[in-house]
Amino acid sequence: MNAIFCGMLLLGVIYAAWSGQADAAQRALLTGGEEAVALCLSLAGAYAFFGGLLGVTRESGAVAALAAALRRPLMQLFRFRVGEEAALHDICVNMSANMLGMGGAATPAGISAMRRMAEANGAGASASDAMILFLVINTSSVQLLPTTMIALRAQMGAANPADIVLPTLISTCASTVCGVALCLGLRGRGARGG
């Protein structure tokens, strides 16, 4: 990732010098850093509020209850290979945390789920259908409460920062349904070689 970032930066500097806009690029580089720090500081309050709210939901058992509710449907949806079902708890925690806008809590559970499924498949094995399906669901991530976007919209002065909740829910549900449908339609094709 560092190499990609450095390459993009180098290409930008070369283009700015070639097009005669080196002064403008230098000003943008310096002010961009300042604006990024100012944005981070201004979002700190919103993140603290949502982080506290989501911490309360986690401590109250809402994440665990949602994970328990997801357990049976997910067992039906995923066709686990032998040993992969050990990742089901981590998958449930990951998905429920993502739904509640707790990406930071979802990431460790997602990594743990993938690690458990990879261990069940053995070293050097290709990704199983369950691993691919989990990756697609995790990437599309149904959002019941998009806390980061609400915080950004509040920072930018939106009249009603939370008015994106319904459109976000609809769009993430649609993307998840499409992704799951594609995964189910293509399930097992890699193993058959076609």
Coordinates of N, CA and C in Angstrom, one line a residue:
M1 N 0.8 -1.2 0.0 CA 0.0 0.0 0.0 C 0.9 1.3 0.0
N2 N 2.0 1.2 0.8 CA 2.9 2.4 0.8 C 3.4 2.6 -0.6
A3 N 3.8 1.5 -1.3 CA 4.3 1.7 -2.7 C 3.3 2.4 -3.6
I4 N 2.1 2.0 -3.5 CA 1.0 2.6 -4.3 C 0.9 4.1 -4.0
F5 N 0.8 4.4 -2.7 CA 0.7 5.8 -2.3 C 1.9 6.6 -2.8
C6 N 3.1 6.1 -2.6 CA 4.3 6.8 -3.1 C 4.3 7.0 -4.6
G7 N 3.9 5.9 -5.3 CA 3.8 6.0 -6.7 C 2.8 7.1 -7.2
M8 N 1.6 7.1 -6.5 CA 0.7 8.2 -6.9 C 1.2 9.6 -6.6
L9 N 1.9 9.7 -5.5 CA 2.5 11.0 -5.1 C 3.5 11.4 -6.1
L10 N 4.4 10.5 -6.5 CA 5.4 10.8 -7.5 C 4.8 11.2 -8.8
L11 N 3.8 10.4 -9.3 CA 3.2 10.8 -10.5 C 2.5 12.1 -10.5
G12 N 2.0 12.5 -9.3 CA 1.4 13.8 -9.2 C 2.4 14.9 -9.3
V13 N 3.5 14.7 -8.6 CA 4.6 15.7 -8.6 C 5.2 15.9 -10.0
I14 N 5.4 14.7 -10.7 CA 5.9 14.8 -12.1 C 4.9 15.5 -13.0
Y15 N 3.6 15.2 -12.9 CA 2.6 15.9 -13.7 C 2.6 17.4 -13.4
A16 N 2.6 17.7 -12.1 CA 2.6 19.1 -11.8 C 3.8 19.9 -12.4
A17 N 5.0 19.3 -12.3 CA 6.2 19.9 -12.9 C 6.1 20.0 -14.4
W18 N 5.6 19.0 -15.0 CA 5.4 18.9 -16.5 C 4.4 19.9 -17.0
S19 N 3.3 20.1 -16.2 CA 2.3 21.0 -16.7 C 2.5 22.5 -16.2
G20 N 3.6 22.7 -15.5 CA 3.9 24.1 -15.0 C 3.1 24.5 -13.8
Q21 N 2.6 23.6 -13.1 CA 1.7 23.9 -11.9 C 2.4 23.5 -10.6
A22 N 3.7 23.5 -10.5 CA 4.4 23.0 -9.3 C 4.0 23.9 -8.1
D23 N 3.9 25.2 -8.3 CA 3.5 26.1 -7.2 C 2.1 25.7 -6.6
A24 N 1.2 25.5 -7.5 CA -0.2 25.1 -7.1 C -0.2 23.8 -6.4
A25 N 0.6 22.8 -6.9 CA 0.7 21.5 -6.3 C 1.3 21.6 -4.9
Q26 N 2.3 22.5 -4.7 CA 2.9 22.6 -3.4 C 1.9 23.2 -2.4
R27 N 1.2 24.3 -2.9 CA 0.2 24.9 -2.0 C -0.9 23.8 -1.6
A28 N -1.4 23.1 -2.6 CA -2.4 22.0 -2.3 C -1.9 21.0 -1.4
L29 N -0.6 20.6 -1.5 CA -0.1 19.6 -0.6 C 0.0 20.1 0.8
L30 N 0.4 21.3 1.0 CA 0.5 21.9 2.4 C -0.9 22.1 3.0
T31 N -1.8 22.7 2.2 CA -3.1 23.0 2.7 C -4.0 21.7 2.9
G32 N -3.7 20.8 2.1 CA -4.4 19.5 2.2 C -4.2 18.8 3.5
G33 N -2.9 18.8 3.9 CA -2.5 18.2 5.2 C -3.2 19.0 6.3
E34 N -3.2 20.3 6.3 CA -3.8 21.1 7.3 C -5.3 20.8 7.4
E35 N -6.0 20.8 6.2 CA -7.4 20.5 6.2 C -7.7 19.1 6.7
A36 N -6.9 18.1 6.4 CA -7.1 16.8 6.9 C -7.1 16.7 8.4
V37 N -6.1 17.4 9.0 CA -6.0 17.5 10.5 C -7.2 18.2 11.1
A38 N -7.6 19.3 10.5 CA -8.7 20.0 11.0 C -10.0 19.2 10.9
L39 N -10.2 18.4 9.8 CA -11.3 17.6 9.7 C -11.3 16.5 10.8
C40 N -10.2 15.9 11.0 CA -10.1 14.8 12.0 C -10.4 15.4 13.4
L41 N -9.9 16.6 13.7 CA -10.2 17.2 15.0 C -11.7 17.5 15.2
S42 N -12.3 18.0 14.1 CA -13.7 18.4 14.1 C -14.6 17.2 14.2
L43 N -14.2 16.1 13.7 CA -15.0 14.9 13.8 C -14.9 14.1 15.1
A44 N -13.9 14.5 15.9 CA -13.6 13.8 17.1 C -14.8 13.7 18.0
G45 N -15.5 14.8 18.1 CA -16.7 14.9 19.0 C -17.8 13.9 18.5
A46 N -18.1 13.9 17.2 CA -19.1 13.0 16.7 C -18.7 11.6 16.9
Y47 N -17.4 11.3 16.6 CA -16.9 9.9 16.8 C -17.0 9.5 18.2
A48 N -16.7 10.4 19.1 CA -16.8 10.1 20.6 C -18.2 9.7 21.0
F49 N -19.2 10.5 20.4 CA -20.6 10.3 20.8 C -21.0 9.0 20.2
F50 N -20.8 8.7 18.9 CA -21.2 7.4 18.3 C -20.5 6.3 18.9
G51 N -19.2 6.4 19.2 CA -18.4 5.4 19.8 C -19.0 5.0 21.2
G52 N -19.3 6.0 21.9 CA -19.9 5.8 23.3 C -21.3 5.1 23.1
L53 N -22.1 5.6 22.2 CA -23.4 5.0 22.0 C -23.3 3.5 21.5
L54 N -22.4 3.3 20.6 CA -22.2 1.9 20.2 C -21.6 1.0 21.2
G55 N -20.7 1.6 22.1 CA -20.2 0.9 23.2 C -21.3 0.4 24.1
V56 N -22.2 1.3 24.4 CA -23.3 1.0 25.2 C -24.2 -0.1 24.6
T57 N -24.4 -0.1 23.3 CA -25.2 -1.1 22.7 C -24.4 -2.5 22.7
R58 N -23.1 -2.4 22.6 CA -22.3 -3.7 22.7 C -22.4 -4.2 24.2
E59 N -22.2 -3.3 25.2 CA -22.3 -3.8 26.6 C -23.7 -4.2 27.0
S60 N -24.7 -3.6 26.4 CA -26.1 -4.0 26.8 C -26.5 -5.3 26.2
G61 N -25.7 -5.9 25.3 CA -26.0 -7.2 24.7 C -26.6 -7.1 23.4
A62 N -26.8 -5.9 22.8 CA -27.5 -5.8 21.5 C -26.7 -6.5 20.4
V63 N -25.4 -6.3 20.4 CA -24.6 -7.0 19.4 C -24.7 -8.5 19.5
A64 N -24.6 -9.0 20.8 CA -24.7 -10.4 21.0 C -26.1 -11.0 20.6
A65 N -27.2 -10.2 20.9 CA -28.5 -10.6 20.5 C -28.7 -10.7 19.0
L66 N -28.1 -9.6 18.3 CA -28.2 -9.6 16.8 C -27.4 -10.8 16.3
A67 N -26.2 -11.1 16.8 CA -25.4 -12.2 16.4 C -26.1 -13.5 16.6
A68 N -26.8 -13.6 17.7 CA -27.6 -14.9 17.9 C -28.8 -15.0 17.0
A69 N -29.4 -13.9 16.6 CA -30.5 -13.9 15.6 C -30.0 -14.3 14.2
L70 N -28.8 -13.9 13.9 CA -28.2 -14.2 12.6 C -27.7 -15.6 12.5
R71 N -27.5 -16.3 13.6 CA -26.8 -17.6 13.6 C -27.5 -18.6 12.7
R72 N -28.8 -18.9 12.9 CA -29.5 -19.9 12.1 C -29.6 -19.5 10.7
P73 N -30.0 -18.3 10.3 CA -30.1 -18.0 8.8 C -28.7 -18.1 8.1
L74 N -27.6 -17.7 8.9 CA -26.3 -17.8 8.3 C -25.8 -19.3 8.1
M75 N -26.2 -20.1 9.0 CA -25.9 -21.5 8.9 C -26.5 -22.1 7.7
Q76 N -27.7 -21.6 7.3 CA -28.4 -22.1 6.1 C -27.8 -21.5 4.9
L77 N -27.3 -20.3 5.0 CA -26.8 -19.6 3.8 C -25.4 -20.1 3.4
F78 N -24.5 -20.3 4.4 CA -23.2 -20.7 4.1 C -23.1 -22.2 4.0
R79 N -22.4 -22.7 3.1 CA -22.2 -24.2 3.0 C -20.7 -24.3 3.4
F80 N -20.6 -24.5 4.7 CA -19.2 -24.7 5.3 C -18.6 -26.0 4.9
R81 N -17.3 -26.0 4.6 CA -16.6 -27.2 4.5 C -16.3 -27.7 5.9
V82 N -15.9 -29.0 6.1 CA -15.7 -29.5 7.4 C -14.6 -28.6 8.1
G83 N -15.0 -28.2 9.3 CA -14.1 -27.4 10.1 C -14.4 -25.9 10.0
E84 N -15.0 -25.5 8.9 CA -15.2 -24.0 8.7 C -16.3 -23.5 9.6
E85 N -17.2 -24.3 10.1 CA -18.3 -23.9 10.9 C -17.8 -23.3 12.2
A86 N -16.6 -23.5 12.6 CA -16.0 -22.9 13.8 C -15.9 -21.3 13.6
A87 N -16.0 -20.8 12.4 CA -16.0 -19.4 12.1 C -17.3 -18.7 12.2
L88 N -18.4 -19.5 12.4 CA -19.7 -18.9 12.4 C -19.9 -17.9 13.5
H89 N -19.4 -18.1 14.7 CA -19.6 -17.0 15.7 C -18.9 -15.7 15.3
D90 N -17.7 -15.8 14.8 CA -17.0 -14.6 14.3 C -17.7 -13.9 13.2
I91 N -18.3 -14.7 12.3 CA -19.1 -14.2 11.2 C -20.3 -13.4 11.7
C92 N -21.0 -14.0 12.7 CA -22.2 -13.4 13.2 C -21.8 -12.0 13.9
V93 N -20.7 -12.1 14.7 CA -20.2 -10.9 15.4 C -19.8 -9.8 14.4
N94 N -19.1 -10.2 13.3 CA -18.7 -9.2 12.3 C -19.9 -8.6 11.6
M95 N -20.8 -9.4 11.2 CA -22.0 -8.8 10.5 C -22.8 -8.0 11.4
S96 N -23.1 -8.4 12.6 CA -23.9 -7.6 13.5 C -23.2 -6.2 13.9
A97 N -21.9 -6.3 14.1 CA -21.2 -5.0 14.4 C -21.2 -4.1 13.1
N98 N -21.0 -4.7 11.9 CA -21.1 -3.8 10.7 C -22.5 -3.2 10.6
M99 N -23.6 -4.0 10.9 CA -24.9 -3.5 10.8 C -25.2 -2.3 11.7
L100 N -24.5 -2.3 12.9 CA -24.7 -1.3 13.8 C -23.7 -0.1 13.7
G101 N -22.9 -0.2 12.6 CA -22.0 0.9 12.4 C -20.7 0.8 13.1
M102 N -20.3 -0.3 13.7 CA -19.1 -0.5 14.5 C -18.0 -1.2 13.7
G103 N -17.5 -0.5 12.6 CA -16.5 -1.1 11.8 C -15.3 -1.5 12.5
G104 N -14.9 -0.7 13.5 CA -13.7 -1.1 14.3 C -13.9 -2.4 15.1
A105 N -15.1 -2.7 15.5 CA -15.3 -3.9 16.2 C -15.5 -5.1 15.3
A106 N -16.0 -4.7 14.1 CA -16.2 -5.8 13.1 C -15.0 -6.4 12.5
T107 N -14.0 -5.5 12.3 CA -12.7 -6.0 11.6 C -12.0 -7.1 12.3
P108 N -11.8 -7.1 13.6 CA -11.1 -8.2 14.2 C -11.9 -9.5 14.1
A109 N -13.2 -9.5 14.2 CA -14.0 -10.7 14.1 C -14.0 -11.2 12.6
G110 N -14.0 -10.3 11.7 CA -13.9 -10.7 10.3 C -12.5 -11.4 9.9
I111 N -11.5 -10.8 10.5 CA -10.1 -11.4 10.3 C -10.1 -12.8 10.9
S112 N -10.6 -12.9 12.1 CA -10.6 -14.1 12.8 C -11.5 -15.2 12.1
A113 N -12.6 -14.8 11.5 CA -13.4 -15.7 10.8 C -12.7 -16.2 9.5
M114 N -12.0 -15.3 8.8 CA -11.3 -15.8 7.6 C -10.1 -16.7 8.0
R115 N -9.5 -16.3 9.1 CA -8.3 -17.2 9.5 C -8.8 -18.6 9.9
R116 N -9.9 -18.7 10.6 CA -10.5 -20.0 11.0 C -10.9 -20.8 9.8
M117 N -11.5 -20.2 8.8 CA -11.9 -20.9 7.6 C -10.6 -21.3 6.8
A118 N -9.6 -20.4 6.7 CA -8.4 -20.8 6.0 C -7.7 -21.9 6.7
E119 N -7.7 -22.0 8.0 CA -7.0 -23.1 8.7 C -7.8 -24.4 8.4
A120 N -9.1 -24.3 8.4 CA -9.9 -25.5 8.1 C -9.6 -26.1 6.7
N121 N -9.3 -25.2 5.8 CA -9.0 -25.6 4.4 C -7.6 -26.1 4.2
G122 N -6.7 -25.8 5.1 CA -5.3 -26.2 4.9 C -4.5 -25.1 4.2
A123 N -3.2 -25.2 4.4 CA -2.3 -24.2 3.9 C -2.2 -24.3 2.4
G124 N -2.2 -23.2 1.7 CA -2.1 -23.1 0.3 C -3.4 -23.4 -0.5
A125 N -4.5 -23.7 0.2 CA -5.8 -24.0 -0.5 C -6.4 -22.7 -1.0
S126 N -7.2 -22.8 -2.0 CA -7.8 -21.6 -2.6 C -9.0 -21.3 -1.7
A127 N -9.6 -20.1 -1.8 CA -10.7 -19.7 -1.0 C -11.9 -20.6 -1.3
S128 N -12.6 -20.9 -0.2 CA -13.8 -21.8 -0.3 C -15.0 -20.9 -0.7
D129 N -16.1 -21.5 -1.0 CA -17.3 -20.8 -1.3 C -17.7 -20.0 -0.1
A130 N -17.6 -20.5 1.1 CA -18.0 -19.8 2.3 C -17.1 -18.6 2.5
M131 N -15.8 -18.7 2.2 CA -14.9 -17.6 2.4 C -15.3 -16.4 1.4
I132 N -15.6 -16.8 0.2 CA -15.9 -15.8 -0.9 C -17.3 -15.2 -0.5
L133 N -18.2 -16.0 -0.1 CA -19.5 -15.4 0.3 C -19.4 -14.4 1.5
F134 N -18.6 -14.8 2.5 CA -18.4 -13.9 3.6 C -17.7 -12.6 3.2
L135 N -16.7 -12.7 2.3 CA -16.1 -11.5 1.8 C -17.0 -10.6 1.1
V136 N -17.9 -11.1 0.3 CA -18.9 -10.3 -0.4 C -19.9 -9.7 0.5
I137 N -20.4 -10.5 1.5 CA -21.3 -9.9 2.5 C -20.7 -8.8 3.3
N138 N -19.4 -9.1 3.7 CA -18.7 -8.1 4.6 C -18.4 -6.8 3.8
T139 N -18.1 -7.0 2.5 CA -17.8 -5.8 1.7 C -19.1 -5.0 1.4
S140 N -20.2 -5.6 1.1 CA -21.4 -4.9 0.9 C -22.0 -4.4 2.2
S141 N -21.9 -5.1 3.2 CA -22.2 -4.7 4.6 C -23.5 -3.9 4.8
V142 N -24.6 -4.6 5.0 CA -25.9 -3.9 5.3 C -25.7 -2.9 6.5
Q143 N -26.1 -1.7 6.3 CA -25.9 -0.6 7.3 C -27.2 -0.2 7.9
L144 N -27.5 -0.6 9.2 CA -28.6 -0.1 9.9 C -28.4 1.3 10.4
L145 N -27.1 1.6 10.8 CA -26.8 2.9 11.3 C -25.4 3.3 10.8
P146 N -25.4 4.1 9.7 CA -24.1 4.6 9.1 C -23.5 5.7 9.9
T147 N -22.9 5.4 11.0 CA -22.4 6.4 11.9 C -21.3 7.3 11.3
T148 N -20.4 6.8 10.5 CA -19.4 7.6 9.9 C -19.9 8.7 9.0
M149 N -20.9 8.3 8.1 CA -21.4 9.2 7.2 C -22.3 10.3 7.9
I150 N -23.0 9.8 8.9 CA -23.8 10.8 9.7 C -22.8 11.8 10.3
A151 N -21.7 11.4 10.9 CA -20.7 12.3 11.5 C -20.2 13.3 10.4
L152 N -19.8 12.7 9.3 CA -19.3 13.6 8.2 C -20.3 14.6 7.7
R153 N -21.5 14.2 7.6 CA -22.6 15.1 7.1 C -22.8 16.2 8.2
A154 N -22.8 15.8 9.5 CA -23.0 16.8 10.5 C -21.8 17.8 10.5
Q155 N -20.6 17.3 10.3 CA -19.4 18.2 10.2 C -19.6 19.2 9.1
M156 N -20.1 18.7 7.9 CA -20.2 19.6 6.8 C -21.4 20.5 6.8
G157 N -22.2 20.4 7.9 CA -23.3 21.4 8.0 C -24.6 20.9 7.4
A158 N -24.8 19.6 7.2 CA -26.1 19.1 6.6 C -27.2 19.5 7.6
A159 N -28.4 19.9 7.0 CA -29.5 20.3 7.8 C -30.0 19.1 8.6
N160 N -30.0 17.9 8.1 CA -30.4 16.7 8.8 C -29.4 15.6 8.4
P161 N -28.4 15.5 9.2 CA -27.3 14.5 8.9 C -27.8 13.1 8.8
A162 N -28.8 12.7 9.6 CA -29.3 11.4 9.6 C -30.3 11.0 8.5
D163 N -30.6 11.9 7.6 CA -31.6 11.6 6.6 C -31.0 10.6 5.6
I164 N -29.8 10.2 5.7 CA -29.2 9.2 4.8 C -29.5 7.7 5.3
V165 N -30.0 7.6 6.5 CA -30.2 6.3 7.0 C -31.0 5.3 6.1
L166 N -32.2 5.8 5.7 CA -33.1 5.0 4.9 C -32.4 4.7 3.5
P167 N -31.9 5.7 2.8 CA -31.3 5.4 1.5 C -30.1 4.5 1.6
T168 N -29.3 4.6 2.7 CA -28.2 3.8 2.9 C -28.6 2.3 3.2
L169 N -29.7 2.2 4.0 CA -30.2 0.9 4.3 C -30.7 0.2 3.0
I170 N -31.4 0.9 2.2 CA -31.9 0.3 0.9 C -30.8 -0.1 0.0
S171 N -29.8 0.8 -0.2 CA -28.7 0.6 -1.1 C -27.8 -0.6 -0.7
T172 N -27.5 -0.6 0.7 CA -26.7 -1.7 1.1 C -27.4 -3.0 1.1
C173 N -28.7 -3.0 1.4 CA -29.5 -4.3 1.3 C -29.5 -4.8 -0.2
A174 N -29.7 -3.8 -1.1 CA -29.7 -4.2 -2.5 C -28.3 -4.8 -3.0
S175 N -27.3 -4.1 -2.5 CA -25.9 -4.6 -2.9 C -25.6 -6.0 -2.3
T176 N -26.1 -6.2 -1.1 CA -25.9 -7.5 -0.4 C -26.7 -8.6 -1.1
V177 N -27.9 -8.3 -1.4 CA -28.8 -9.3 -2.1 C -28.1 -9.7 -3.5
C178 N -27.7 -8.7 -4.2 CA -27.1 -8.9 -5.5 C -25.8 -9.7 -5.4
G179 N -25.0 -9.4 -4.4 CA -23.7 -10.1 -4.2 C -24.0 -11.5 -3.7
V180 N -24.9 -11.7 -2.8 CA -25.2 -13.1 -2.4 C -25.8 -13.9 -3.5
A181 N -26.7 -13.3 -4.3 CA -27.3 -14.0 -5.5 C -26.2 -14.5 -6.5
L182 N -25.2 -13.6 -6.7 CA -24.1 -14.0 -7.6 C -23.3 -15.1 -7.0
C183 N -23.0 -15.0 -5.8 CA -22.2 -16.0 -5.1 C -22.9 -17.4 -5.1
L184 N -24.2 -17.3 -4.8 CA -24.9 -18.6 -4.9 C -25.1 -19.2 -6.3
G185 N -25.2 -18.3 -7.3 CA -25.3 -18.7 -8.6 C -24.0 -19.3 -9.2
L186 N -22.9 -18.8 -8.7 CA -21.6 -19.3 -9.1 C -20.9 -20.3 -8.1
R187 N -21.7 -20.6 -7.1 CA -21.1 -21.5 -6.1 C -20.6 -22.8 -6.7
G188 N -19.4 -23.2 -6.3 CA -18.8 -24.5 -6.7 C -18.2 -24.5 -8.1
R189 N -18.3 -23.4 -8.9 CA -17.8 -23.5 -10.2 C -16.3 -23.6 -10.3
G190 N -15.6 -23.0 -9.3 CA -14.2 -23.1 -9.3 C -13.7 -24.5 -9.1
A191 N -14.4 -25.2 -8.3 CA -14.1 -26.6 -8.0 C -14.3 -27.5 -9.2
R192 N -15.3 -27.2 -10.0 CA -15.5 -28.0 -11.2 C -14.7 -27.6 -12.4
G193 N -13.9 -26.4 -12.2 CA -13.0 -26.0 -13.3 C -13.7 -25.2 -14.3
G194 N -14.9 -24.6 -14.0 CA -15.6 -23.8 -15.0 C -16.4 -22.8 -14.4

